[in-house]
Coordinates of C-alpha atoms in Angstrom, one line a residue:
X10 CA 0.0 0.0 0.0
X11 CA 3.0 2.3 0.3
X12 CA 2.9 5.5 2.4
X13 CA -0.4 6.9 1.1
X14 CA -2.6 8.4 3.7
X15 CA -6.1 7.2 3.1
X16 CA -8.0 10.4 3.7
X17 CA -10.8 10.0 1.2
X18 CA -13.8 7.6 1.2
X19 CA -12.3 6.2 -2.1
X20 CA -8.5 6.4 -2.7
X21 CA -6.7 5.7 -5.9
X22 CA -3.4 4.4 -4.5
X23 CA -0.4 5.6 -6.5
X24 CA -2.1 8.5 -8.3
X25 CA -0.4 11.1 -6.1
X26 CA 2.9 9.6 -7.3
X27 CA 2.0 9.8 -11.0
X28 CA 1.4 6.1 -11.3
X29 CA -0.9 5.0 -14.2
X30 CA -2.5 2.2 -12.2
X31 CA -2.9 0.9 -8.7
X32 CA -5.2 -0.4 -6.0
X33 CA -8.5 1.3 -5.0
X34 CA -8.9 1.4 -1.3
X35 CA -11.4 2.9 1.1
X36 CA -10.3 5.2 3.9
X37 CA -10.3 2.1 6.2
X38 CA -7.9 0.2 3.9
X39 CA -10.5 -2.1 2.3
X40 CA -9.4 -3.3 -1.1
X41 CA -12.1 -2.7 -3.8
X42 CA -10.2 -3.4 -7.0
X43 CA -7.8 -1.6 -9.3
X44 CA -7.7 1.6 -11.2
X45 CA -5.9 2.4 -14.4
X46 CA -5.4 5.6 -16.5
X47 CA -4.9 5.0 -20.2
X48 CA -4.0 7.8 -22.6
X49 CA -4.3 7.9 -26.4
X50 CA -1.3 7.7 -28.7
X51 CA -0.8 11.5 -28.9
X52 CA -1.1 11.8 -25.1
X53 CA -4.0 14.3 -25.5
X54 CA -6.9 12.4 -24.0
X55 CA -7.3 9.6 -21.4
X56 CA -9.7 7.4 -19.6
X57 CA -9.8 6.3 -15.9
X58 CA -11.0 2.7 -15.4
X59 CA -12.0 0.9 -12.3
X60 CA -12.0 -2.9 -12.4
X61 CA -13.2 -5.2 -9.6
X62 CA -11.2 -8.3 -8.6
X63 CA -11.4 -11.2 -11.1
X64 CA -13.1 -9.1 -13.8
X65 CA -11.8 -8.8 -17.3
X66 CA -13.5 -5.6 -18.1
X67 CA -13.8 -2.3 -16.2
X68 CA -16.9 -1.7 -14.1
X69 CA -16.7 2.1 -14.4
X70 CA -14.8 4.4 -16.8
X71 CA -14.5 8.2 -17.0
X72 CA -12.9 10.0 -19.9
X73 CA -10.6 13.1 -19.8
X74 CA -11.1 15.1 -23.0
X75 CA -8.0 17.3 -22.6
X76 CA -5.1 16.0 -20.6
X77 CA -3.4 19.4 -20.4
X78 CA -6.3 20.5 -18.2
X79 CA -5.7 19.4 -14.6
X80 CA -9.2 20.4 -13.7
X81 CA -10.7 18.0 -16.3
X82 CA -8.5 15.2 -15.0
X83 CA -9.6 15.9 -11.4
X84 CA -13.2 16.0 -12.4
X85 CA -13.0 12.6 -14.1
X86 CA -11.2 11.1 -11.2
X87 CA -13.8 12.6 -8.8
X88 CA -16.6 11.1 -10.9
X89 CA -14.9 7.7 -11.0
X90 CA -14.5 7.7 -7.2
X91 CA -18.1 8.8 -6.8
X92 CA -19.3 5.9 -9.0
X93 CA -17.2 3.5 -7.0
X94 CA -18.5 4.8 -3.7
X95 CA -22.1 4.6 -4.8
X96 CA -21.5 1.0 -6.0
X97 CA -19.8 0.1 -2.7
X98 CA -22.6 1.7 -0.6
X99 CA -25.3 -0.2 -2.6
X100 CA -23.4 -3.4 -2.1
X101 CA -23.4 -2.9 1.7
X102 CA -27.1 -2.4 2.0

């Protein structure tokens, strides 16, 4: 898990270190699956993916239309985390 402080309800482990993939953990350290960030060949757009354990396809994906915009990247990451949180909360009820 590294030295990441789990401050958010959903955490993309490694993102803060510029990783392109890593584990998805709750603030309590619960492992939910993996995340990946894939860019196009020109490195102009990208997509965040969340995949649950043992799945071959992502459960959720969020696109980033312009990688040079940190705000759009942050918004896509936030939407992905929100989808994961909603899914997890539904699974707990």
